Short mmCIF file of C-alpha atoms in Angstrom, two decimals:
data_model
loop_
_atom_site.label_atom_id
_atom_site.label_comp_id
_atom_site.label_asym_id
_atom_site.label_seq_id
_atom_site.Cartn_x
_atom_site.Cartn_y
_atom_site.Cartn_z
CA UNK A 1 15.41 -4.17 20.04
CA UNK A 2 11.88 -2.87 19.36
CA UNK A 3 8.94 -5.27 19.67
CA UNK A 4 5.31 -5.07 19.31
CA UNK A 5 3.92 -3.71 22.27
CA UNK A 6 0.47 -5.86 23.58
CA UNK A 7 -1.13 -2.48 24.79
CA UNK A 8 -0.68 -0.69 21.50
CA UNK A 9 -1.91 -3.84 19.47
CA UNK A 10 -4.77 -4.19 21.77
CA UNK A 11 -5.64 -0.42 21.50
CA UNK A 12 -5.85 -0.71 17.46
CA UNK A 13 -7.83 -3.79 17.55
CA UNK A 14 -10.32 -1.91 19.95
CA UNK A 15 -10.27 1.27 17.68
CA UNK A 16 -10.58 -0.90 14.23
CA UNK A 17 -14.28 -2.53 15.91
CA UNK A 18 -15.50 1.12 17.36
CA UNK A 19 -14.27 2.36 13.65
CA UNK A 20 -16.48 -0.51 11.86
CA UNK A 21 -19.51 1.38 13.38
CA UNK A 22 -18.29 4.68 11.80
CA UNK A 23 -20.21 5.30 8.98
CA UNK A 24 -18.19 8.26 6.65
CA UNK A 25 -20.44 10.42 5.29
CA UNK A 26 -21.48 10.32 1.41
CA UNK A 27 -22.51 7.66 -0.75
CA UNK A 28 -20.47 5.20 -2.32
CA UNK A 29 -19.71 5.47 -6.05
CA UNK A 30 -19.34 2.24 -8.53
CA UNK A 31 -15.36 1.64 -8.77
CA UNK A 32 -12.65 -0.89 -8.97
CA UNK A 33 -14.28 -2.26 -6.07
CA UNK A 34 -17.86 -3.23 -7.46
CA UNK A 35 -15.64 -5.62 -9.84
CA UNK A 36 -15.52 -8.98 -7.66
CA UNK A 37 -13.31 -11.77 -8.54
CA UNK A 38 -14.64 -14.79 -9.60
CA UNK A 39 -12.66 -17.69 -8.06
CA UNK A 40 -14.07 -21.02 -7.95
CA UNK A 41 -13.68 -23.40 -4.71
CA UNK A 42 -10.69 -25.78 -5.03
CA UNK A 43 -11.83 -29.34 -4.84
CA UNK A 44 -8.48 -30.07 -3.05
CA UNK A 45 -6.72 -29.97 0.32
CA UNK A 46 -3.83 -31.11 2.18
CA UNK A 47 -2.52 -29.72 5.55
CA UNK A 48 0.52 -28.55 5.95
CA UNK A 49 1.15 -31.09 8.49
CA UNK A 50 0.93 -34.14 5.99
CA UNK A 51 4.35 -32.64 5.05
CA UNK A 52 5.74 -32.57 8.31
CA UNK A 53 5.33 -29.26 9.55
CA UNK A 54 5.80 -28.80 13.66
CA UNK A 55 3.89 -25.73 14.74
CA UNK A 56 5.91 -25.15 18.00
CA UNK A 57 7.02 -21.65 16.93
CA UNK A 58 10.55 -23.16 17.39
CA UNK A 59 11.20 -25.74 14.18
CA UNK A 60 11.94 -24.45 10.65
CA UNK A 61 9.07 -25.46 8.53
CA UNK A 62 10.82 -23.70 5.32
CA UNK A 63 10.90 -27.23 3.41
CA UNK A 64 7.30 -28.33 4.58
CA UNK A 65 6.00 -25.21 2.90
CA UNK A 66 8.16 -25.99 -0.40
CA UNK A 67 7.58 -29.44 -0.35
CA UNK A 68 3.60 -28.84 0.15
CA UNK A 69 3.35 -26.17 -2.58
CA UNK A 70 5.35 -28.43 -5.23
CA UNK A 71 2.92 -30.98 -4.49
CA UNK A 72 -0.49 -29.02 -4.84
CA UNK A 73 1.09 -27.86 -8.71
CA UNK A 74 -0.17 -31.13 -9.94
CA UNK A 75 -3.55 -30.11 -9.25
CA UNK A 76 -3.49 -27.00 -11.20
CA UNK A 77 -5.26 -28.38 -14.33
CA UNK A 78 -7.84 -29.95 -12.06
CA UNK A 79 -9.49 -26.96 -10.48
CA UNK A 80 -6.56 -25.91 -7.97
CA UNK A 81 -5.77 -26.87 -4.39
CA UNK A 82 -5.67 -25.71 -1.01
CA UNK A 83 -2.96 -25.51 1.51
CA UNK A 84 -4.20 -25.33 5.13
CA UNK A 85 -2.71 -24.25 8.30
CA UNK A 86 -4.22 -25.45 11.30
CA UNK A 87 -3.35 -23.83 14.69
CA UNK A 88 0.08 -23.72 15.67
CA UNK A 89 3.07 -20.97 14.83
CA UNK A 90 4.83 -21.92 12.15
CA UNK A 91 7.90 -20.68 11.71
CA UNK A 92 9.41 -20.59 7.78
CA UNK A 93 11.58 -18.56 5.88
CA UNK A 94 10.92 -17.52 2.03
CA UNK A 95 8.68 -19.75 -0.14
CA UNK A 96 6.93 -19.05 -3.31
CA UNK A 97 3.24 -20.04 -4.31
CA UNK A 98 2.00 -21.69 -7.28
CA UNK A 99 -1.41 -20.71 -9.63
CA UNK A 100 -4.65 -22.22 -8.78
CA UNK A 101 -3.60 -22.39 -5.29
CA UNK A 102 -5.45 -20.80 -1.83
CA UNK A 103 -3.43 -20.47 0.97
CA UNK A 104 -6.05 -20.96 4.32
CA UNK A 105 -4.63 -19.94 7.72
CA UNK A 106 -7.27 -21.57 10.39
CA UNK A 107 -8.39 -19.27 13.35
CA UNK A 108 -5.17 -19.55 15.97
CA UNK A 109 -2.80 -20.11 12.71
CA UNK A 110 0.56 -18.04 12.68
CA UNK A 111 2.84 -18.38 10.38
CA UNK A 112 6.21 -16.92 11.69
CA UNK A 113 9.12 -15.37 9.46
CA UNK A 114 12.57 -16.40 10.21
CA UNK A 115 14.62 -14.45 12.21
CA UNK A 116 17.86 -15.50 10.63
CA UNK A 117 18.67 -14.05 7.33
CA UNK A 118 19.91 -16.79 5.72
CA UNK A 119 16.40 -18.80 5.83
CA UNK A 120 15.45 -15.99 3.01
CA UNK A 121 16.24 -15.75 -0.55
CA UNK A 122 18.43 -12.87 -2.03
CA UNK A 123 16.76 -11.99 -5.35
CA UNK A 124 17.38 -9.51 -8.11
CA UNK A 125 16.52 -6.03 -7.95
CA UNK A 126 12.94 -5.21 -9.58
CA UNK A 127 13.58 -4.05 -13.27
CA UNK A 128 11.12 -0.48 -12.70
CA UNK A 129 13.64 0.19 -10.16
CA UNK A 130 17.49 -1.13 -10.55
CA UNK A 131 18.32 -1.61 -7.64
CA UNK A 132 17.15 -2.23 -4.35
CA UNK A 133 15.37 0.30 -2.85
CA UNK A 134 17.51 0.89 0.14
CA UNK A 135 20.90 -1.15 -1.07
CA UNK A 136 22.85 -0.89 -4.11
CA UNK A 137 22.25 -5.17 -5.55
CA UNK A 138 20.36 -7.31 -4.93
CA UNK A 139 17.20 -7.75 -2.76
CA UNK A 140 16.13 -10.47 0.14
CA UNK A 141 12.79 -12.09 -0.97
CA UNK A 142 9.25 -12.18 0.55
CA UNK A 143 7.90 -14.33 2.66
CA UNK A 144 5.57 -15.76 0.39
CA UNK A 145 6.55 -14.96 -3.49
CA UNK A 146 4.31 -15.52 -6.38
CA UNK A 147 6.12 -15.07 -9.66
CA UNK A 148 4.24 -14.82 -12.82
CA UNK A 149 1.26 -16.93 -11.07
CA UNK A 150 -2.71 -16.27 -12.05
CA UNK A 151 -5.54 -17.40 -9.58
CA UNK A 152 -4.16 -17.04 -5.82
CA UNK A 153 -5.88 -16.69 -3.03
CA UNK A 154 -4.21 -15.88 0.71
CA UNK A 155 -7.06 -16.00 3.09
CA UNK A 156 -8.19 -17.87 6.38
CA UNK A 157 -10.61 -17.15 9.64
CA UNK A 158 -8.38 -14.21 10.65
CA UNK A 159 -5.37 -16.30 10.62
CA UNK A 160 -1.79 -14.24 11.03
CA UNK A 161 1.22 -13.71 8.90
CA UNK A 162 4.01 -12.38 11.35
CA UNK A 163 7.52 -11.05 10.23
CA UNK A 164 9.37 -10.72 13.25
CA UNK A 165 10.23 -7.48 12.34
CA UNK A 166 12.30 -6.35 14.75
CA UNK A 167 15.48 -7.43 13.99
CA UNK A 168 15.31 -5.86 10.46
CA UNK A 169 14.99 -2.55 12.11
CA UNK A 170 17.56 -3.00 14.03
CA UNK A 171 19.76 -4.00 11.19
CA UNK A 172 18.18 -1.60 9.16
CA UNK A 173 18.76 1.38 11.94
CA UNK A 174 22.53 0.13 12.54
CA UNK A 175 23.43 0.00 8.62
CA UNK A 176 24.17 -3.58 9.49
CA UNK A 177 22.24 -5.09 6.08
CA UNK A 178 23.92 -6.83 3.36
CA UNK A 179 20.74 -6.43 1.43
CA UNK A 180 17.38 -4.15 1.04
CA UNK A 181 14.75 -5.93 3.13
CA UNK A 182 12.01 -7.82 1.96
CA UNK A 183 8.70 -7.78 2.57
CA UNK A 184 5.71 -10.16 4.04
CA UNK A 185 3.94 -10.99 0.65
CA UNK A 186 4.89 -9.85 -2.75
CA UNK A 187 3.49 -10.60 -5.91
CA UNK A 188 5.13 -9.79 -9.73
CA UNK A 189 3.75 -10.40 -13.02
CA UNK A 190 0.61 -12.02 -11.51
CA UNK A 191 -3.22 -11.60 -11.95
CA UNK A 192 -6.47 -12.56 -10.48
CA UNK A 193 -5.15 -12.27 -6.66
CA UNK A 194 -7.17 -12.24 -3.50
CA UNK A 195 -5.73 -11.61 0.32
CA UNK A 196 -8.50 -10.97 2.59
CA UNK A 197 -9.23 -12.29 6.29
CA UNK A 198 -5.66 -12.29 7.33
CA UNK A 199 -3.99 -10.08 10.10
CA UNK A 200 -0.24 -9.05 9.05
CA UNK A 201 2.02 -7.68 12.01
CA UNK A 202 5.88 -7.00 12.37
CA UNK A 203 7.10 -6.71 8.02
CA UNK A 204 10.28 -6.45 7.91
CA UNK A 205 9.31 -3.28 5.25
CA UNK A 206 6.42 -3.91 3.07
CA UNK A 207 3.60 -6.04 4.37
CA UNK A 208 1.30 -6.36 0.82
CA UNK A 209 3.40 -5.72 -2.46
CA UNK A 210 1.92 -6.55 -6.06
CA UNK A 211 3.91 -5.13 -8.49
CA UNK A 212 3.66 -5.52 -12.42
CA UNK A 213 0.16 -7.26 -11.37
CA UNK A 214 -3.81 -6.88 -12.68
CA UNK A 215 -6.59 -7.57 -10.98
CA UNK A 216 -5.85 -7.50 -7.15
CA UNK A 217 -7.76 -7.72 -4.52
CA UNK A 218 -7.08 -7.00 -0.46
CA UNK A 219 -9.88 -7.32 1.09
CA UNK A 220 -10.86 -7.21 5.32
CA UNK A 221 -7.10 -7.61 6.40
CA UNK A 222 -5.78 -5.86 9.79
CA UNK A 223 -1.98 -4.65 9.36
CA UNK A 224 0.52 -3.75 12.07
CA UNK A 225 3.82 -2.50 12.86
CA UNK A 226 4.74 -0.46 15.89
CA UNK A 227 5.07 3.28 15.58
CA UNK A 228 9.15 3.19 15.74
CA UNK A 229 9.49 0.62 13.26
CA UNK A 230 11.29 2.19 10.50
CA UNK A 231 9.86 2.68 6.76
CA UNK A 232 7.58 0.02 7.39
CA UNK A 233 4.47 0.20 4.96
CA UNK A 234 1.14 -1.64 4.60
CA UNK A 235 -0.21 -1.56 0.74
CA UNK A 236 2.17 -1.24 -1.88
CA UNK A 237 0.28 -1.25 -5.12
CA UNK A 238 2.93 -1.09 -7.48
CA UNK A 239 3.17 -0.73 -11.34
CA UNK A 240 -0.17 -2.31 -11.03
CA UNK A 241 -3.65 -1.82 -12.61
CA UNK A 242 -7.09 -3.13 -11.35
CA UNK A 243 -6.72 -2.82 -7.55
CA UNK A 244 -9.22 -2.60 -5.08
CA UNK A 245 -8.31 -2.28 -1.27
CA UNK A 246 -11.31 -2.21 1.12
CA UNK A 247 -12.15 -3.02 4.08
CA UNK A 248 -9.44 -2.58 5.72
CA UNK A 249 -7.62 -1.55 9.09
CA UNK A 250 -3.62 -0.46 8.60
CA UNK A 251 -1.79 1.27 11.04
CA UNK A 252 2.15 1.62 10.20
CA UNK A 253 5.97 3.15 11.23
CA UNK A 254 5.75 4.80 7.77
CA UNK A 255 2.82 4.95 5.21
CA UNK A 256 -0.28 3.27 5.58
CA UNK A 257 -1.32 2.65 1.81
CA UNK A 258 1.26 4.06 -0.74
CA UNK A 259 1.06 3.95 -4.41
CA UNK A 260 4.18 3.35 -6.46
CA UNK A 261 5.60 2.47 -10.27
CA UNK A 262 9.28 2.47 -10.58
CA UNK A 263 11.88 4.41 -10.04
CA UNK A 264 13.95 7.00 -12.09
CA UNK A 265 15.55 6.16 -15.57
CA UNK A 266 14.79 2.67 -14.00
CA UNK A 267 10.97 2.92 -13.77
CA UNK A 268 10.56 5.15 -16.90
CA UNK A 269 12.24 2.66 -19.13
CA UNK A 270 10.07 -0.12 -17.66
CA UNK A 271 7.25 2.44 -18.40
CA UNK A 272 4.02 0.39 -16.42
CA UNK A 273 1.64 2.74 -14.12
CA UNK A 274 -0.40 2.20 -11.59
CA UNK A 275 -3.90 2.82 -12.76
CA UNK A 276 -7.33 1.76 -11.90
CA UNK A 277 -7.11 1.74 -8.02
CA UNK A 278 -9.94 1.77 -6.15
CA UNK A 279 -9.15 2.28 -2.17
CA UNK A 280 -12.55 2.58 0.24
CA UNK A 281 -13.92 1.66 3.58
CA UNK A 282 -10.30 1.85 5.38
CA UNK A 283 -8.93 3.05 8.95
CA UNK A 284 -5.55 4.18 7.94
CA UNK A 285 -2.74 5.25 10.93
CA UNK A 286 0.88 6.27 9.77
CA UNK A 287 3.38 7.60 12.35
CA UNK A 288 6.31 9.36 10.32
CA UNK A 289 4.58 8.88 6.75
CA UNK A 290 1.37 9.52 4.96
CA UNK A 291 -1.89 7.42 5.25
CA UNK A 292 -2.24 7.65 1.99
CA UNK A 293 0.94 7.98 0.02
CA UNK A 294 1.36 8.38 -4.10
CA UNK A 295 5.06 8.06 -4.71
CA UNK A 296 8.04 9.25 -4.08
CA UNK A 297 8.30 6.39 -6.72
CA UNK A 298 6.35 7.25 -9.45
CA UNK A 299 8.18 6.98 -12.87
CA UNK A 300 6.45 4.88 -15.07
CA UNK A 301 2.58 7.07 -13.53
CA UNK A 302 0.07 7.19 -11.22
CA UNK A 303 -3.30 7.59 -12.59
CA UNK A 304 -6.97 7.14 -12.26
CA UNK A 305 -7.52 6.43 -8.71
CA UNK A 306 -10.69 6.28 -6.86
CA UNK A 307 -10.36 6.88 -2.88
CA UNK A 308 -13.48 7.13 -0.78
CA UNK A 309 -15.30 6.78 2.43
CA UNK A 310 -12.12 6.73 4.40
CA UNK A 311 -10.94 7.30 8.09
CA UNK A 312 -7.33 8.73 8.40
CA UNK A 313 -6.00 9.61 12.42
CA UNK A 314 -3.36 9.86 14.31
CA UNK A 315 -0.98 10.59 11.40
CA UNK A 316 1.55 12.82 10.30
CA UNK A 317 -0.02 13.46 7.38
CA UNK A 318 -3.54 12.48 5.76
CA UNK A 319 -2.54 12.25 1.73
CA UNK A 320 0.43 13.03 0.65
CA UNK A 321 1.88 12.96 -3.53
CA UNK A 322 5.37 12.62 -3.85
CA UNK A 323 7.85 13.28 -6.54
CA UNK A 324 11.07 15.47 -7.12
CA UNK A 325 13.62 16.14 -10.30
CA UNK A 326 14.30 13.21 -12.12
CA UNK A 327 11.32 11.28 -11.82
CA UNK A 328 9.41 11.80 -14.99
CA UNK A 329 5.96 9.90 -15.41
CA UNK A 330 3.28 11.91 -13.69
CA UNK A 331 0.68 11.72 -10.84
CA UNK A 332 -3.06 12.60 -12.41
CA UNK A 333 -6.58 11.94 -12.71
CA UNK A 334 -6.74 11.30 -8.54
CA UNK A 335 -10.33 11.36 -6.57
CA UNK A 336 -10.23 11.74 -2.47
CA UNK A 337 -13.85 12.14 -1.17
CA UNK A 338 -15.90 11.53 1.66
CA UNK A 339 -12.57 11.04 3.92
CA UNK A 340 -12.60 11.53 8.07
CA UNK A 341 -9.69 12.84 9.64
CA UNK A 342 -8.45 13.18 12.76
CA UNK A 343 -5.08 13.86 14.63
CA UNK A 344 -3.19 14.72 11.56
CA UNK A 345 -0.65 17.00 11.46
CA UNK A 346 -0.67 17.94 7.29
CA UNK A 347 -4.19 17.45 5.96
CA UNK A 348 -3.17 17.22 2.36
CA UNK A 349 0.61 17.75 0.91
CA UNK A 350 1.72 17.64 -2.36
CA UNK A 351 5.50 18.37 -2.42
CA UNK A 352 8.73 18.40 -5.85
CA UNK A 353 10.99 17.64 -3.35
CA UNK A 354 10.57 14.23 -1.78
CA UNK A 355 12.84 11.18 -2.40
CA UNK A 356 16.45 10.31 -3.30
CA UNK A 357 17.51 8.84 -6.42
CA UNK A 358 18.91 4.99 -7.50
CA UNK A 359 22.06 6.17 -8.60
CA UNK A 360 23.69 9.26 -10.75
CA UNK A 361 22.78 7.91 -14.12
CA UNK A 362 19.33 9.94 -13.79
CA UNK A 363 18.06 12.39 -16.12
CA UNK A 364 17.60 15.85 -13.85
CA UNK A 365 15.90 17.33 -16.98
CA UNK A 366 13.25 14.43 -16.53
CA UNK A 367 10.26 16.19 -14.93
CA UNK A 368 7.55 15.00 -13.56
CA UNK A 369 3.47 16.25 -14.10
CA UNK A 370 1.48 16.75 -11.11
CA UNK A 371 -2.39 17.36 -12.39
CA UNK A 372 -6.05 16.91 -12.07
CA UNK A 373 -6.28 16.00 -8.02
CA UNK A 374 -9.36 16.31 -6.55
CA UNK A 375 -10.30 16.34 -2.55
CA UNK A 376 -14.13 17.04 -1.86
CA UNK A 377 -16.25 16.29 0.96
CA UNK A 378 -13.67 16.47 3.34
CA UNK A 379 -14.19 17.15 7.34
CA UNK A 380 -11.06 16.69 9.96
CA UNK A 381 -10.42 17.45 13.30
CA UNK A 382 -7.05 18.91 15.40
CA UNK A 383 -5.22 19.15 11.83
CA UNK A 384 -2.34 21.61 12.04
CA UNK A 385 -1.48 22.23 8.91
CA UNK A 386 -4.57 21.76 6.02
CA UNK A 387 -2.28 21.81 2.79
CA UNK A 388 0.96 22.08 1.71
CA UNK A 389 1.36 22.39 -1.82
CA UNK A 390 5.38 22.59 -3.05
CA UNK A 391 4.95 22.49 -6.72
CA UNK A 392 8.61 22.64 -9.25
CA UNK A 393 9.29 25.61 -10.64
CA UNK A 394 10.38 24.47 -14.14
CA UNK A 395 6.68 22.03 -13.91
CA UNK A 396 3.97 23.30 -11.90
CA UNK A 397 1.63 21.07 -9.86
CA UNK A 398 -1.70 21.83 -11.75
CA UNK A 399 -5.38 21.53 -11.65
CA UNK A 400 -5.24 20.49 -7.52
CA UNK A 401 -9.49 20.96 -7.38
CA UNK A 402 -11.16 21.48 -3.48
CA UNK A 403 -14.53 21.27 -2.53
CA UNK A 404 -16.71 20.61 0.55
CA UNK A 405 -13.52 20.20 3.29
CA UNK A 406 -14.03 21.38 6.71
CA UNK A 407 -10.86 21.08 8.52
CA UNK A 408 -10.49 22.49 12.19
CA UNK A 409 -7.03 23.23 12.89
CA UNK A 410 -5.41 23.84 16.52
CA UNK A 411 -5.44 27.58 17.59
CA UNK A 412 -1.57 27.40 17.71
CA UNK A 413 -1.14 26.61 13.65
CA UNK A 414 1.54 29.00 12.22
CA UNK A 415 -0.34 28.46 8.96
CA UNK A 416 -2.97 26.59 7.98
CA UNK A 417 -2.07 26.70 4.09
CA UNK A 418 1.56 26.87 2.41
CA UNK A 419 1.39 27.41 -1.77
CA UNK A 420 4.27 27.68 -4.21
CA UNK A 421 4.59 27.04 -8.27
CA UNK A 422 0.68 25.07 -7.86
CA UNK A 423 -2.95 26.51 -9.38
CA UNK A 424 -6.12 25.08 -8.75
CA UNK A 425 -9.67 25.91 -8.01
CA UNK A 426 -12.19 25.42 -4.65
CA UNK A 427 -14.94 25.72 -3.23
CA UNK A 428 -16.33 25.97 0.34
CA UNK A 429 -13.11 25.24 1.66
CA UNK A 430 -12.65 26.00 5.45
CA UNK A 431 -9.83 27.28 6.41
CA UNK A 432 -9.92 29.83 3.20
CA UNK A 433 -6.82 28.74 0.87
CA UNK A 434 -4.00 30.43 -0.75
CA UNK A 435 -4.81 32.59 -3.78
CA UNK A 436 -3.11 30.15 -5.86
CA UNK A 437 -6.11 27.38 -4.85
CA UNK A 438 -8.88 30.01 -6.44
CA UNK A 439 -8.34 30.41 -9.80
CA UNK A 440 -11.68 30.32 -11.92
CA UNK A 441 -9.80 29.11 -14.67
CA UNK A 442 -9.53 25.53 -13.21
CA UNK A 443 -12.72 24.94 -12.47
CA UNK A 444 -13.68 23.65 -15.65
CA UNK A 445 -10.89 21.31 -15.37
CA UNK A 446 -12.03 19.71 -11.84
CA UNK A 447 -15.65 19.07 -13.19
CA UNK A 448 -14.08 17.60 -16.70
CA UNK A 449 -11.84 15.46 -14.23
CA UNK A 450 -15.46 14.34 -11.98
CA UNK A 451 -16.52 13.31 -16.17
CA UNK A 452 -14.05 11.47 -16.76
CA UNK A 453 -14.25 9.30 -13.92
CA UNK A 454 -18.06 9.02 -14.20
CA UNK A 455 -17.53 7.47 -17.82
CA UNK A 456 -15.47 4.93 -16.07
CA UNK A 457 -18.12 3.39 -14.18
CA UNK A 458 -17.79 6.00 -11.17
CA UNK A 459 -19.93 8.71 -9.58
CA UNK A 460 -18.55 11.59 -7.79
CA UNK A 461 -19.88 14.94 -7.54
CA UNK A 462 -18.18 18.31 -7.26
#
């Protein structure tokens, strides 16, 4: 059974403070970011143990959490409520949230998911995607669920939400689950969120999940899983607009950050992107995924993302888009600048050939649009491979725009650039590129894309 080992925790805590005194180069633009939510103080509290909760790490506190929550509804018209969580572990299975509510984890708080699966909800697949993502039916729930909810705030003095992973990846590993997993906190249909000042360790698969949301904010939060744990991810924007993730230190089995919106016939019927994401000011580790990730989920779009001032190590790849035959929607209008990378085996991959499908009722004829990606101001260090573009034959990945990137990659690289059925332009790009990455053509496209962004609040320069 894997488990979090204390010397690989302790060495990412260490690296996330000597990190916080990295400055990236470049200056920051205006984004997503620069738009602050405006939440007011809740003139009411309760503690979770005026409901009878026993933080001994060993009692089921599943109905203290319900009962508490149900309670604090009544003060929704009155300015919202607080829920706090004094020091203790608390163990709970699945529990959903109400509007107008912040959830406050005190310094020393834990709150510890269930080991057992039947303390956890089975719920419906997500309509973008059919299914569940790694089971045919139905899905287990979150920890904490908010369902069509506006004005929620998870937060505390570096309080921790712990999954107990370990025993999902073992099931997970064994083919042992009756369900997909679920995830540490998930979100759907919701607006006006804020998580910040929160450690998550040990998801069972997602730790962060909004999906079909607006207006989300993840802010300061440390995220954790061990490098065997399998498919685990931190971020999971998801069919979601108006996202900002800063500030934040994520180191994962699987991706890091990875931007999603449905999946298939499933996700192009549902037909809601992700756009408007602004990601800056993060230490991003993945093991066997990308630190940041667009897809391979990407049906109903990706668009209009803004990442910056970022440190990506010890990873197998840096940023990675992801799509394949079937898919539709499109991945477009994406910024990367002023990025630090180090220890990363693929600086930059774009590849047609990533994911499986929900089931055979997908349309193979439904192709998907890779376009306008930029990467400037760029420097890494032992990277072994600095791109690897695998565009589709029948739909070319176009418009992939590189500028100022410095990579040095280890003197035994086979190749330090791999190109097919992908055009694009750059410019003092170290190593030199394919011939496919210096078409003149494009470049009028990459500094239209750097416009378009600017009239969106945002500065970037090519």
């Amino acid at each position: 059974m894997m488990s979090l080992s204390l010397t690989s925790l302790a060495a990412f805590i260490l690296l996330l403070a000597l990190c916080n005194a990295v400055r990236i180069y470049g200056e920051e633009s205006n984004g997503q970011c620069d738009y602050k939510l405006t939440l007011d103080p809740r003139p009411h509290s309760v503690s979770i143990l005026e409901f009878g909760a026993v933080g001994d790490g060993k009692t089921l506190n599943t109905l203290a959490f319900q009962n508490a929550i149900f309670y604090l509804k009544s003060f929704a018209d009155k300015g919202g409520a607080q829920l706090y969580v004094p020091p203790g572990r608390w163990l709970t299975g699945s529990f959903n949230l109400t509007s107008h509510l912040t959830l406050f984890l005190e310094k020393g708080a834990v709150i510890l998911g269930s080991q057992d699966p039947l303390h956890w909800d089975v719920a419906q697949p997500l309509p973008s995607y059919g299914r569940g993502i790694e089971l045919p039916g139905g899905r287990y729930r979150s920890l904490i669920n908010g369902y069509m909810l506006r004005d929620v705030v998870i937060t505390g003095d570096n309080g921790t939400i712990d999954g107990q992973g370990s025993v999902w990846w073992d099931w997970f590993t064994s083919h042992s689950l009756n369900y997909s997993r679920p995830h540490l906190v998930e979100f759907i249909s919701s607006e006006k969120i804020l998580v910040s000042n929160i450690t998550f360790l040990n998801a069972p698969a997602y730790n962060i999940h909004p999906v079909y949301c607006s207006d989300v904010h993840i802010q300061n939060v440390s995220v954790y899983a061990p490098p065997g744990s399998p498919y685990t991810v931190g971020v999971v924007p998801d069919s979601s607009d108006n996202v900002c993730i800063e500030d934040c230190g994520i180191s994962m089995g699987h991706d890091a950050i990875a931007l999603k919106s449905g999946w298939d016939e499933y996700g192009i019927a549902y037909g809601r992107p992700t756009t408007k994401v602004h990601i800056r000011r993060v230490h991003l580790q993945s093991f066997s995924g990308s630190s940041i990730a667009f897809g391979s989920e990407m049906s109903g779009g990706i668009s209009n993302i803004q990442v910056e001032q970022v440190h990506l190590y010890n990873s197998l790849s840096g940023i990675e888009l992801r799509t394949t035959r079937g898919r539709g929607g499109y991945i477009k209008e994406i910024i990367v600048s002023d990025a630090d990378m180090q220890n990363v085996e693929t600086a930059f991959g774009a590849t047609g050939y990533c994911g499986v499908h929900p089931d055979d009722k997908f349309d193979p004829s439904a192709l998907p649009t890779l376009d306008k990606v930029t990467f400037q101001n760029i420097i890494g260090t032992n990277v072994t491979i600095a791109g690897n573009f695998t565009g589709i034959e029948e739909s070319a990945f176009t418009s992939i725009c590189l500028s100022n990137i410095s990579l040095s990659t280890i003197p035994t690289s086979p190749t330090t650039w791999e190109c097919s059925y992908v055009s694009g332009f750059s410019e003092s790009v170290f190593p030199e590129p394919c011939p496919d990455l210096k078409n003149l053509n494009t470049s009028s496209t990459c500094f239209s894309l750097i416009s378009l962004l600017n009239s969106d609040g945002r500065s970037a320069v090519l």
